[in-house]
Tab-separated table of C-alpha atoms and ligand atoms in Angstrom:
chain	number	residue	atom	x	y	z
A	420	MET	CA	0.000	0.000	0.000
A	421	LYS	CA	1.343	3.371	-1.006
A	422	ARG	CA	1.811	5.749	1.888
A	423	ARG	CA	0.007	9.062	1.775
A	424	PRO	CA	1.800	11.760	3.721
A	425	LEU	CA	0.030	15.053	4.337
A	426	PRO	CA	-0.071	16.575	0.836
A	427	THR	CA	1.466	19.994	0.358
A	428	ARG	CA	-1.600	20.976	-1.601
A	429	GLY	CA	-4.929	19.487	-0.545
A	430	ARG	CA	-6.689	17.013	-2.839
A	431	PRO	CA	-10.244	17.034	-4.206
A	432	MET	CA	-12.802	15.281	-2.025
A	433	ALA	CA	-13.720	12.778	-4.752
A	434	ASP	CA	-10.084	11.691	-5.110
A	435	VAL	CA	-9.752	11.207	-1.401
A	436	LEU	CA	-12.969	9.196	-1.208
A	437	ASP	CA	-11.695	6.944	-3.989
A	438	ASP	CA	-8.559	6.342	-1.982
A	439	LEU	CA	-10.613	5.163	0.967
A	440	LYS	CA	-11.976	2.294	-1.111
A	441	GLU	CA	-8.467	1.235	-2.025
A	442	PHE	CA	-7.361	1.312	1.622
A	443	GLY	CA	-10.153	-1.106	2.504
A	444	SER	CA	-9.478	-3.509	-0.343
A	445	ASP	CA	-7.625	-6.128	1.713
A	446	ASP	CA	-9.703	-5.830	4.874
A	447	PRO	CA	-11.542	-8.929	6.140
A	448	ASP	CA	-14.625	-9.948	4.172
A	449	TYR	CA	-17.279	-9.252	6.787
A	450	LYS	CA	-20.133	-8.612	4.374
A	451	ASN	CA	-20.362	-12.264	3.381
A	452	GLY	CA	-20.137	-13.819	6.818
A	453	ARG	CA	-16.509	-14.934	6.483
A	454	LEU	CA	-15.392	-13.080	9.622
A	455	TRP	CA	-16.189	-14.465	13.089
A	456	SER	CA	-15.323	-11.511	15.307
A	457	LEU	CA	-14.974	-7.738	15.306
A	458	VAL	CA	-17.903	-6.798	13.065
A	459	TYR	CA	-21.669	-6.963	13.533
A	460	TYR	CA	-23.082	-6.491	10.102
A	461	LEU	CA	-26.551	-6.748	8.601
A	462	ASP	CA	-26.639	-5.261	5.110
A	463	ASP	CA	-25.832	-2.110	3.142
A	464	ASP	CA	-29.249	-0.494	3.676
A	465	TYR	CA	-28.929	-0.804	7.410
A	466	THR	CA	-25.362	0.501	7.330
A	467	ASP	CA	-26.509	3.517	5.278
A	468	PHE	CA	-29.186	4.171	7.877
A	469	LEU	CA	-26.608	4.119	10.689
A	470	ASN	CA	-24.311	6.374	8.674
A	471	GLN	CA	-27.094	8.902	8.158
A	472	ALA	CA	-27.863	8.946	11.850
A	473	TYR	CA	-24.169	9.199	12.689
A	474	GLY	CA	-23.570	11.884	10.082
A	475	SER	CA	-26.329	14.157	11.314
A	476	PHE	CA	-24.632	14.437	14.702
A	477	SER	CA	-20.981	13.830	13.861
A	478	SER	CA	-20.046	17.387	14.868
A	479	ALA	CA	-22.053	17.368	18.074
A	480	ASN	CA	-20.086	17.026	21.298
A	481	GLY	CA	-21.335	15.326	24.437
A	482	LEU	CA	-18.509	16.734	26.557
A	483	ASN	CA	-20.854	19.041	28.354
A	484	PRO	CA	-24.274	17.393	28.719
A	485	THR	CA	-25.913	20.786	29.191
A	486	ALA	CA	-24.756	22.105	25.801
A	487	PHE	CA	-26.141	19.564	23.321
A	488	LYS	CA	-29.502	18.695	24.821
A	489	SER	CA	-30.047	16.312	21.908
A	490	LEU	CA	-27.209	14.078	23.050
A	491	LYS	CA	-28.368	13.979	26.659
A	492	ARG	CA	-31.836	13.001	25.399
A	493	PHE	CA	-30.340	10.185	23.328
A	494	GLU	CA	-28.385	9.093	26.364
A	495	ASN	CA	-31.426	9.189	28.666
A	496	ASP	CA	-33.464	7.065	26.258
A	497	ILE	CA	-30.626	4.601	25.702
A	498	ILE	CA	-29.971	4.144	29.412
A	499	ALA	CA	-33.661	3.801	30.271
A	500	ALA	CA	-34.199	1.159	27.578
A	501	THR	CA	-31.034	-0.694	28.553
A	502	ALA	CA	-32.046	-0.701	32.219
A	503	GLU	CA	-35.449	-2.093	31.280
A	504	ASN	CA	-33.883	-4.877	29.189
A	505	LEU	CA	-31.719	-5.741	32.181
A	506	HIS	CA	-34.727	-5.842	34.553
A	507	GLY	CA	-33.527	-2.823	36.506
A	508	THR	CA	-35.710	-0.832	38.886
A	509	PRO	CA	-36.310	2.874	38.166
A	510	ASP	CA	-33.279	3.600	40.369
A	511	VAL	CA	-30.941	2.069	37.805
A	512	CYS	CA	-28.864	4.820	36.207
A	513	GLY	CA	-25.899	5.017	33.903
A	514	VAL	CA	-23.842	6.522	31.154
A	515	VAL	CA	-23.265	5.889	27.450
A	516	THR	CA	-19.566	5.231	26.855
A	517	SER	CA	-17.340	4.833	23.814
A	518	GLY	CA	-17.134	1.047	24.065
A	519	GLY	CA	-16.924	-2.008	26.262
A	520	THR	CA	-13.408	-1.267	27.364
A	521	GLU	CA	-14.371	2.165	28.637
A	522	SER	CA	-17.328	0.636	30.501
A	523	CYS	CA	-15.108	-1.996	32.137
A	524	LEU	CA	-12.377	0.495	33.040
A	525	LEU	CA	-14.980	2.741	34.637
A	526	ALA	CA	-16.412	-0.015	36.815
A	527	VAL	CA	-12.966	-0.710	38.276
A	528	LYS	CA	-12.306	2.963	38.890
A	529	THR	CA	-15.730	3.393	40.495
A	530	TYR	CA	-15.389	0.476	42.887
A	531	ARG	CA	-11.805	1.305	43.791
A	532	ASP	CA	-12.928	4.807	44.756
A	533	LEU	CA	-16.051	3.558	46.521
A	534	ALA	CA	-13.957	1.217	48.665
A	535	ARG	CA	-11.465	3.975	49.387
A	536	ALA	CA	-14.221	6.372	50.449
A	537	THR	CA	-16.383	4.022	52.479
A	538	ARG	CA	-13.959	1.361	53.764
A	539	ARG	CA	-10.562	3.100	53.577
A	540	VAL	CA	-9.165	0.387	51.316
A	541	THR	CA	-5.716	1.473	50.169
A	542	LYS	CA	-4.501	-1.776	48.579
A	543	PRO	CA	-7.430	-2.571	46.313
A	544	GLU	CA	-8.000	-6.016	44.833
A	545	MET	CA	-10.662	-7.523	42.587
A	546	VAL	CA	-11.675	-11.079	41.802
A	547	LEU	CA	-11.721	-11.943	38.090
A	548	PRO	CA	-12.506	-15.353	36.590
A	549	VAL	CA	-9.620	-16.326	34.270
A	550	THR	CA	-12.072	-15.943	31.386
A	551	ALA	CA	-12.711	-12.250	32.155
A	552	HIS	CA	-12.216	-10.048	29.110
A	553	VAL	CA	-8.748	-8.509	28.721
A	554	ALA	CA	-10.269	-5.090	29.365
A	555	TRP	CA	-10.382	-6.062	33.065
A	556	PHE	CA	-6.677	-6.859	33.133
A	557	LYS	CA	-6.045	-3.542	31.427
A	558	ALA	CA	-8.109	-1.847	34.131
A	559	SER	CA	-6.041	-3.603	36.781
A	560	GLU	CA	-2.849	-2.109	35.334
A	561	TYR	CA	-4.301	1.324	34.707
A	562	PHE	CA	-5.920	1.763	38.115
A	563	GLY	CA	-3.576	-0.240	40.337
A	564	VAL	CA	-6.144	-2.807	41.415
A	565	LYS	CA	-4.598	-6.210	42.050
A	566	VAL	CA	-6.213	-9.216	40.354
A	567	ARG	CA	-7.172	-12.353	42.267
A	568	LEU	CA	-7.819	-14.996	39.629
A	569	LEU	CA	-10.774	-17.334	39.970
A	570	PRO	CA	-9.949	-20.602	38.151
A	571	LEU	CA	-12.334	-22.701	36.064
A	572	ASP	CA	-13.721	-26.050	37.168
A	573	LYS	CA	-13.606	-29.234	35.057
A	574	GLN	CA	-16.650	-28.113	33.063
A	575	MET	CA	-14.754	-24.898	32.246
A	576	ARG	CA	-17.103	-22.813	34.380
A	577	ALA	CA	-15.819	-20.217	36.837
A	578	ASP	CA	-15.286	-22.263	39.993
A	579	VAL	CA	-17.635	-20.584	42.438
A	580	ARG	CA	-16.486	-22.854	45.289
A	581	LYS	CA	-13.157	-21.043	45.230
A	582	LEU	CA	-14.680	-17.557	45.236
A	583	ARG	CA	-15.154	-17.216	48.993
A	584	GLY	CA	-11.457	-17.818	49.610
A	585	LEU	CA	-10.428	-15.045	47.226
A	586	VAL	CA	-12.512	-12.291	48.819
A	587	ASN	CA	-10.853	-10.340	51.621
A	588	ARG	CA	-10.898	-6.890	53.270
A	589	ASN	CA	-9.208	-5.329	50.244
A	590	THR	CA	-11.632	-6.705	47.668
A	591	VAL	CA	-13.291	-3.764	45.929
A	592	MET	CA	-15.336	-5.778	43.418
A	593	ILE	CA	-16.144	-9.216	42.026
A	594	LEU	CA	-16.608	-9.732	38.321
A	595	GLY	CA	-18.834	-12.155	36.453
A	596	SER	CA	-19.511	-12.271	32.722
A	597	ALA	CA	-22.682	-12.903	30.745
A	598	PRO	CA	-21.304	-14.526	28.755
A	599	GLU	CA	-17.515	-14.655	28.961
A	600	TYR	CA	-15.797	-13.989	25.649
A	601	PRO	CA	-13.567	-17.069	25.153
A	602	HIS	CA	-16.239	-19.791	25.472
A	603	GLY	CA	-19.613	-18.040	25.644
A	604	THR	CA	-20.420	-19.419	29.104
A	605	ILE	CA	-22.525	-17.360	31.517
A	606	ASP	CA	-20.742	-17.309	34.877
A	607	PRO	CA	-22.815	-18.521	37.878
A	608	ILE	CA	-24.001	-14.999	38.685
A	609	GLU	CA	-26.635	-16.022	41.249
A	610	GLU	CA	-24.029	-17.836	43.329
A	611	PHE	CA	-21.594	-14.949	42.873
A	612	GLY	CA	-24.362	-12.573	43.992
A	613	GLU	CA	-25.001	-14.433	47.228
A	614	ILE	CA	-21.350	-14.329	48.208
A	615	ALA	CA	-21.003	-10.696	47.115
A	616	GLN	CA	-23.996	-9.639	49.209
A	617	LYS	CA	-22.881	-11.622	52.242
A	618	ARG	CA	-19.437	-10.027	52.099
A	619	GLY	CA	-20.700	-6.547	51.211
A	620	VAL	CA	-18.691	-6.435	47.976
A	621	PRO	CA	-20.018	-4.993	44.691
A	622	LEU	CA	-20.624	-7.426	41.831
A	623	HIS	CA	-20.244	-6.189	38.269
A	624	VAL	CA	-21.631	-8.255	35.398
A	625	ASP	CA	-19.764	-7.820	32.135
A	626	ALA	CA	-22.510	-8.234	29.561
A	627	CYS	CA	-20.622	-6.254	26.946
A	628	VAL	CA	-21.210	-8.984	24.413
A	629	GLY	CA	-24.427	-10.440	25.869
A	630	GLY	CA	-26.319	-7.350	27.002
A	631	PHE	CA	-28.150	-6.757	23.749
A	632	ILE	CA	-28.908	-10.357	22.857
A	633	LEU	CA	-29.424	-12.492	25.992
A	634	PRO	CA	-32.549	-10.539	27.058
A	635	PHE	CA	-34.095	-11.132	23.637
A	636	MET	CA	-33.089	-14.792	23.584
A	637	GLU	CA	-34.951	-15.114	26.862
A	638	MET	CA	-38.013	-13.286	25.469
A	639	ASN	CA	-37.923	-15.856	22.672
A	640	GLY	CA	-38.282	-18.602	25.247
A	641	ARG	CA	-34.667	-19.645	25.691
A	642	LYS	CA	-33.905	-20.933	29.200
A	643	LEU	CA	-30.938	-19.031	30.642
A	644	PRO	CA	-29.538	-18.694	34.151
A	645	LEU	CA	-30.284	-15.334	35.779
A	646	TRP	CA	-27.492	-12.806	35.439
A	647	ASP	CA	-28.990	-9.282	35.376
A	648	TYR	CA	-30.520	-6.917	37.982
A	649	ARG	CA	-32.931	-9.677	39.007
A	650	VAL	CA	-29.970	-11.103	40.940
A	651	PRO	CA	-29.929	-9.073	44.173
A	652	GLY	CA	-26.123	-8.922	44.520
A	653	VAL	CA	-25.541	-7.441	41.071
A	654	THR	CA	-24.589	-3.777	41.458
A	655	SER	CA	-23.659	-2.818	37.880
A	656	ILE	CA	-23.707	-4.119	34.311
A	657	SER	CA	-21.815	-3.177	31.158
A	658	ALA	CA	-23.583	-3.777	27.824
A	659	ASP	CA	-22.264	-2.771	24.411
A	660	ILE	CA	-24.640	-1.309	21.871
A	661	HIS	CA	-22.005	-1.550	19.158
A	662	LYS	CA	-22.015	-5.351	19.406
A	663	TYR	CA	-25.399	-7.115	19.397
A	664	GLY	CA	-27.210	-3.770	19.582
A	665	PHE	CA	-26.024	-3.211	15.996
A	666	ALA	CA	-25.083	0.422	16.574
A	667	ALA	CA	-22.193	2.112	14.804
A	668	LYS	CA	-18.837	1.576	16.512
A	669	GLY	CA	-18.288	3.697	19.591
A	670	ALA	CA	-21.289	2.947	21.810
A	671	SER	CA	-21.585	0.997	25.048
A	672	THR	CA	-23.364	1.466	28.362
A	673	ILE	CA	-22.532	1.116	32.001
A	674	THR	CA	-25.448	1.080	34.402
A	675	TYR	CA	-25.498	0.959	38.205
A	676	ARG	CA	-28.169	-0.162	40.621
A	677	ASN	CA	-28.330	3.345	42.091
A	678	LEU	CA	-26.851	6.815	41.949
A	679	ASP	CA	-24.780	6.367	45.132
A	680	LEU	CA	-22.611	3.951	43.147
A	681	LEU	CA	-22.504	5.953	39.908
A	682	LYS	CA	-21.371	9.053	41.791
A	683	HIS	CA	-17.996	7.419	42.392
A	684	GLN	CA	-17.497	7.188	38.645
A	685	MET	CA	-17.848	10.928	38.171
A	686	PHE	CA	-15.084	13.482	38.091
A	687	VAL	CA	-15.425	17.080	39.222
A	688	TYR	CA	-12.782	19.805	39.284
A	689	GLN	CA	-14.083	23.073	40.584
A	690	ASP	CA	-10.920	25.224	40.321
A	691	TRP	CA	-9.915	24.872	36.673
A	692	PRO	CA	-9.212	28.239	35.014
A	693	GLY	CA	-11.240	26.867	32.080
A	694	GLY	CA	-14.287	26.741	34.324
A	695	VAL	CA	-15.925	24.406	36.812
A	696	PHE	CA	-15.698	20.978	35.205
A	697	ALA	CA	-17.784	17.841	35.682
A	698	SER	CA	-17.507	14.663	33.643
A	699	PRO	CA	-19.403	11.386	34.003
A	700	ALA	CA	-16.987	9.060	32.192
A	701	LEU	CA	-13.508	8.672	30.720
A	702	LEU	CA	-13.651	10.797	27.584
A	703	GLY	CA	-13.588	14.558	27.262
A	704	THR	CA	-15.092	15.199	23.864
A	705	ARG	CA	-17.760	12.548	23.358
A	706	PRO	CA	-18.744	11.713	19.768
A	707	GLY	CA	-22.323	12.857	19.117
A	708	GLY	CA	-22.600	10.667	16.040
A	709	ALA	CA	-22.115	7.489	18.054
A	710	TYR	CA	-24.944	8.487	20.404
A	711	ALA	CA	-27.284	9.313	17.534
A	712	ALA	CA	-26.504	6.069	15.697
A	713	ALA	CA	-26.965	4.001	18.868
A	714	TRP	CA	-30.290	5.668	19.574
A	715	ALA	CA	-31.367	5.210	15.955
A	716	ALA	CA	-30.364	1.518	15.975
A	717	MET	CA	-32.415	0.853	19.111
A	718	GLN	CA	-35.439	2.753	17.821
A	719	HIS	CA	-35.344	1.018	14.466
A	720	MET	CA	-34.859	-2.459	15.898
A	721	GLY	CA	-37.196	-2.264	18.852
A	722	LYS	CA	-37.894	-5.432	20.783
A	723	SER	CA	-39.264	-7.092	17.667
A	724	GLY	CA	-36.116	-6.447	15.636
A	725	TYR	CA	-33.765	-7.601	18.376
A	726	ARG	CA	-35.891	-10.687	18.983
A	727	ASP	CA	-35.738	-11.540	15.310
A	728	LEU	CA	-31.951	-11.125	15.241
A	729	ALA	CA	-31.686	-13.242	18.394
A	730	ARG	CA	-33.809	-15.965	16.812
A	731	ARG	CA	-31.640	-16.110	13.679
A	732	THR	CA	-28.462	-15.992	15.753
A	733	CYS	CA	-29.625	-18.836	17.985
A	734	LYS	CA	-30.527	-20.927	14.972
A	735	ALA	CA	-27.015	-20.489	13.597
A	736	PHE	CA	-25.472	-21.020	17.039
A	737	ASP	CA	-27.413	-24.246	17.646
A	738	GLN	CA	-26.487	-25.487	14.203
A	739	MET	CA	-22.816	-24.782	14.815
A	740	ARG	CA	-22.799	-26.349	18.253
A	741	ALA	CA	-24.530	-29.474	17.033
A	742	GLY	CA	-22.373	-29.612	13.907
A	743	ILE	CA	-19.147	-29.456	15.905
A	744	ALA	CA	-20.425	-32.060	18.364
A	745	LYS	CA	-20.966	-34.383	15.394
A	746	ILE	CA	-17.305	-34.177	14.371
A	747	PRO	CA	-15.763	-36.864	16.598
A	748	GLU	CA	-12.316	-35.235	16.725
A	749	LEU	CA	-13.671	-31.943	18.121
A	750	TYR	CA	-15.386	-30.792	21.294
A	751	VAL	CA	-17.221	-27.604	22.280
A	752	MET	CA	-15.642	-25.887	25.273
A	753	GLY	CA	-17.651	-25.393	28.453
A	754	GLU	CA	-21.384	-24.705	28.491
A	755	PRO	CA	-21.894	-21.929	25.957
A	756	SER	CA	-25.244	-20.170	26.120
A	757	GLY	CA	-24.486	-18.377	22.866
A	758	PRO	CA	-24.040	-16.267	20.918
A	759	LEU	CA	-20.395	-17.320	20.907
A	760	LEU	CA	-18.416	-20.479	21.505
A	761	GLY	CA	-14.958	-22.007	21.463
A	762	TYR	CA	-13.984	-25.472	20.318
A	763	GLY	CA	-10.919	-27.636	20.503
A	764	SER	CA	-9.580	-31.017	19.461
A	765	ARG	CA	-9.788	-34.154	21.559
A	766	ASP	CA	-7.769	-36.170	19.058
A	767	LYS	CA	-4.030	-35.996	19.558
A	768	ASP	CA	-3.544	-36.380	15.800
A	769	VAL	CA	-5.677	-33.339	15.028
A	770	ASN	CA	-3.971	-30.083	15.850
A	771	ILE	CA	-6.705	-27.484	16.237
A	772	TYR	CA	-4.497	-24.628	15.069
A	773	ALA	CA	-3.762	-26.590	11.890
A	774	VAL	CA	-7.514	-26.901	11.418
A	775	GLY	CA	-7.634	-23.122	11.777
A	776	ASP	CA	-5.007	-22.745	9.044
A	777	GLN	CA	-7.082	-24.943	6.731
A	778	MET	CA	-10.153	-22.846	7.450
A	779	ASP	CA	-8.237	-19.623	6.794
A	780	ALA	CA	-7.043	-21.091	3.493
A	781	LYS	CA	-10.685	-21.672	2.581
A	782	GLY	CA	-11.393	-17.978	3.035
A	783	TRP	CA	-12.649	-17.826	6.640
A	784	THR	CA	-11.111	-15.538	9.238
A	785	ILE	CA	-11.064	-17.356	12.557
A	786	ASN	CA	-9.695	-16.368	15.958
A	787	ARG	CA	-7.461	-18.640	18.007
A	788	LEU	CA	-7.892	-19.412	21.709
A	789	GLN	CA	-5.262	-20.621	24.187
A	790	ASN	CA	-5.369	-22.385	27.590
A	791	PRO	CA	-6.633	-24.691	26.127
A	792	ASP	CA	-5.845	-24.408	22.419
A	793	GLY	CA	-8.922	-23.762	20.358
A	794	LEU	CA	-10.814	-21.829	17.726
A	795	HIS	CA	-13.479	-19.231	18.353
A	796	ALA	CA	-16.713	-18.138	16.741
A	797	MET	CA	-18.811	-15.110	17.517
A	798	ILE	CA	-22.066	-15.867	15.772
A	799	THR	CA	-24.420	-13.222	14.390
A	800	ALA	CA	-27.701	-13.437	12.502
A	801	GLN	CA	-25.786	-13.034	9.261
A	802	HIS	CA	-23.985	-16.339	9.835
A	803	ASP	CA	-27.221	-18.273	9.510
A	804	GLN	CA	-26.669	-18.238	5.753
A	805	VAL	CA	-23.100	-19.575	5.775
A	806	MET	CA	-23.336	-22.126	8.571
A	807	ALA	CA	-23.730	-25.130	6.297
A	808	ASP	CA	-20.646	-24.039	4.295
A	809	TYR	CA	-18.690	-23.442	7.474
A	810	LEU	CA	-19.440	-26.870	8.883
A	811	ARG	CA	-18.682	-28.560	5.563
A	812	ASP	CA	-15.304	-26.793	5.421
A	813	LEU	CA	-14.617	-27.565	9.065
A	814	LYS	CA	-15.212	-31.269	8.527
A	815	ALA	CA	-12.965	-31.264	5.483
A	816	SER	CA	-10.288	-29.325	7.371
A	817	VAL	CA	-10.305	-31.842	10.221
A	818	ALA	CA	-9.978	-34.687	7.714
A	819	THR	CA	-7.068	-32.965	5.970
A	820	VAL	CA	-5.217	-32.362	9.223
A	821	LYS	CA	-5.840	-35.921	10.370
A	822	ALA	CA	-4.420	-37.260	7.112
A	823	HIS	CA	-1.457	-34.872	7.359
A	824	PRO	CA	-0.445	-34.522	11.015
A	825	GLU	CA	2.732	-32.767	9.844
A	826	LEU	CA	0.541	-29.698	9.215
A	827	ALA	CA	0.784	-29.068	12.961
A	828	GLN	CA	4.433	-28.129	12.365
A	829	ALA	CA	3.639	-25.766	9.481
A	830	GLY	CA	2.048	-22.386	8.920
A	831	SER	CA	0.610	-20.517	11.842
A	832	ALA	CA	-0.241	-23.799	13.617
A	833	ALA	CA	3.398	-24.249	14.518
A	834	THR	CA	3.755	-20.707	15.722
A	835	TYR	CA	0.474	-20.504	17.639
A	836	GLY	CA	1.222	-23.827	19.264
A	837	MET	CA	4.621	-22.611	20.301
A	838	MET	CA	3.479	-19.186	21.420
A	839	SER	CA	0.781	-20.506	23.737
A	840	HIS	CA	3.131	-23.078	25.256
A	841	ILE	CA	6.352	-21.097	25.736
A	842	PRO	CA	6.947	-21.418	29.466
A	843	MET	CA	8.475	-17.989	30.178
A	844	ARG	CA	5.347	-15.845	30.002
A	845	GLY	CA	7.092	-12.729	31.304
A	846	MET	CA	9.538	-12.860	28.421
A	847	VAL	CA	6.725	-13.498	25.956
A	848	LYS	CA	5.006	-10.387	27.259
A	849	GLN	CA	8.144	-8.290	26.828
A	850	LYS	CA	8.790	-9.670	23.350
A	851	VAL	CA	5.222	-9.073	22.186
A	852	LEU	CA	5.478	-5.545	23.513
A	853	ASP	CA	8.723	-4.880	21.632
A	854	MET	CA	7.411	-6.250	18.357
A	855	PHE	CA	3.950	-4.764	18.677
A	856	ALA	CA	5.465	-1.368	19.354
A	857	THR	CA	7.235	-1.423	15.988
A	858	MET	CA	3.813	-1.032	14.365
A	859	TYR	CA	3.677	2.384	15.983
A	860	GLN	CA	7.095	3.736	15.184
A	861	ALA	CA	7.322	6.354	12.433
A	862	GLY	CA	6.295	4.694	9.172
A	863	GLY	CA	5.208	1.693	11.279
A	864	ALA	CA	5.389	-1.898	10.026
A	865	GLU	CA	2.236	-3.632	8.783
A	866	MET	CA	1.451	-7.004	10.332
A	867	ASP	CA	-0.730	-9.907	9.292
A	868	LEU	CA	-3.395	-11.313	11.565
A	869	HIS	CA	-2.275	-14.934	11.424
A	870	HIS	CA	0.374	-16.487	9.227
A	871	GLY	CA	1.840	-14.176	6.668
A	872	ALA	CA	4.502	-13.907	4.033
A	873	GLU	CA	8.013	-12.716	4.734
A	874	ALA	CA	9.042	-9.153	4.132
A	875	ALA	CA	12.701	-8.079	4.345
A	876	GLY	CA	13.584	-11.488	5.757
A	877	GLN	CA	11.108	-11.047	8.640
A	878	PRO	CA	7.791	-12.881	9.038
A	879	THR	CA	4.856	-10.477	8.803
A	880	SER	CA	2.671	-11.802	11.589
A	881	LEU	CA	3.247	-11.164	15.256
A	882	VAL	CA	2.987	-14.812	16.288
A	883	ASP	CA	5.422	-15.894	13.587
A	884	ARG	CA	7.894	-13.326	14.835
A	885	ILE	CA	7.568	-14.456	18.425
A	886	ALA	CA	8.086	-18.066	17.362
A	887	LEU	CA	11.169	-17.126	15.344
A	888	TRP	CA	12.573	-15.234	18.305
A	889	TYR	CA	11.964	-18.206	20.593
A	890	VAL	CA	13.511	-20.759	18.253
A	891	THR	CA	16.553	-18.570	17.672
A	892	ARG	CA	16.951	-18.036	21.376
A	893	LYS	CA	16.741	-21.751	22.102
A	894	GLN	CA	19.308	-22.550	19.434
A	895	ARG	CA	21.619	-19.905	20.833
A	896	ASN	CA	21.269	-21.296	24.343
A	897	GLN	CA	22.021	-24.801	23.142
A	898	SER	CA	25.174	-23.858	21.265
B	1165	PLP	C1	-16.085	-6.940	23.596
B	1165	PLP	C2	-16.007	-7.152	25.052
B	1165	PLP	C3	-15.445	-6.187	25.905
B	1165	PLP	C4	-14.717	-4.974	25.388
B	1165	PLP	O1	-15.479	-4.210	24.542
B	1165	PLP	P1	-14.875	-3.270	23.415
B	1165	PLP	O2	-16.081	-2.614	22.877
B	1165	PLP	O3	-14.182	-4.159	22.426
B	1165	PLP	O4	-13.938	-2.314	24.056
B	1165	PLP	C5	-15.511	-6.425	27.257
B	1165	PLP	N1	-16.055	-7.539	27.742
B	1165	PLP	C6	-16.586	-8.508	26.956
B	1165	PLP	C7	-17.184	-9.727	27.571
B	1165	PLP	C8	-16.558	-8.350	25.578
B	1165	PLP	O5	-17.040	-9.300	24.786
């Protein structure tokens, strides 16, 4: 791809818009259901509708909620509807954020400050199941809240029997997910809630991925464990509108059971020469377009639209789960409630990462899991149409890998296998950091998602580079 520095003389709008198309030409093919993460897509008409909504407020700024009354009205409607979906009482309150990560970061900040103010906790800790989204580990680093990891049991569910032992005087919050991202399992929130209430510790439910689909699955008659405000111990919930709410990117929610909790999220500085300042969330300038598009998505969908999407998603999810279960070499991880799942190999001759390589070669874009090794699928309504193709290709891929076990030593299978099993995790972290950072140096390197070609004698994917580093290091140590 040709680089485009800031031109000395500006270019016509039409030229620039043409360039945009070219930039996107080797992006993942999400419009035809080949991508199993990152994008929630319906069709071009719907995308145009979101763009119109976004465009009409793309200059509006939610920084000061008293300036653009429109944005505060969008926010009020969004929060009220979200709270209703989550079976909240009228006391439930909250904020629209820029995404799931912002919502998760805010919960940690809120509960750290709550514990500091009400219990004088100075060495804050939180309990996270190992399957908690990475955003929570990011929050731990950003806000100095130590993680106590809750392991999984044999069924790959968060082991609630071990929770009690991890809560202590410094615990500022407990986290559960509905569902967790790696395997799509809903954590045992009711059991978490009992312990949380007994110990007087807040319980946040991360429903970033589930918040805009689980309620509609339940309305459709699906039996699910309770995980929302109906569970007495639950004090807050994050739910992304830009995932299963089908909003434009940049919209999530965090709601709290009452204002006394939410107040600890807010920031006020009364002595700034720029004026008295109050802010409810992380961002300063808040993108008006994202609010408008989120509001528009929810109004257009309504309960009927979301229920229909949930029905189609569940159909595809059930088909995938059953299809994988029918392939004897594979197993579905844990107890996924949908809409996502992970699967692995139970046949020592079938390397699951090699299966992933075969699937990639057939034009799918599939995420890898580790601990244990596996592949991942985030299923949307759109995937209903490609599920038969997917399962056919998956079966063929398993057969190919079984017939050619040496594929485990080739392509990205070799490197993923190595990367997830290198024992020195601290060094892996440092190495990933060093290599990842090169993408951000001036004129930064481009990297491939999985296995890529070589450029200038260097592999072009991050995992390949880590593997190369590790092999070289081992050879050096042996000689
Ligand atoms: C996606 C996700 C997040 C993070 O959301 P972003 O919008 O990607 O920042 C957090 N938790 C869970 C469970 C998620 O699936």
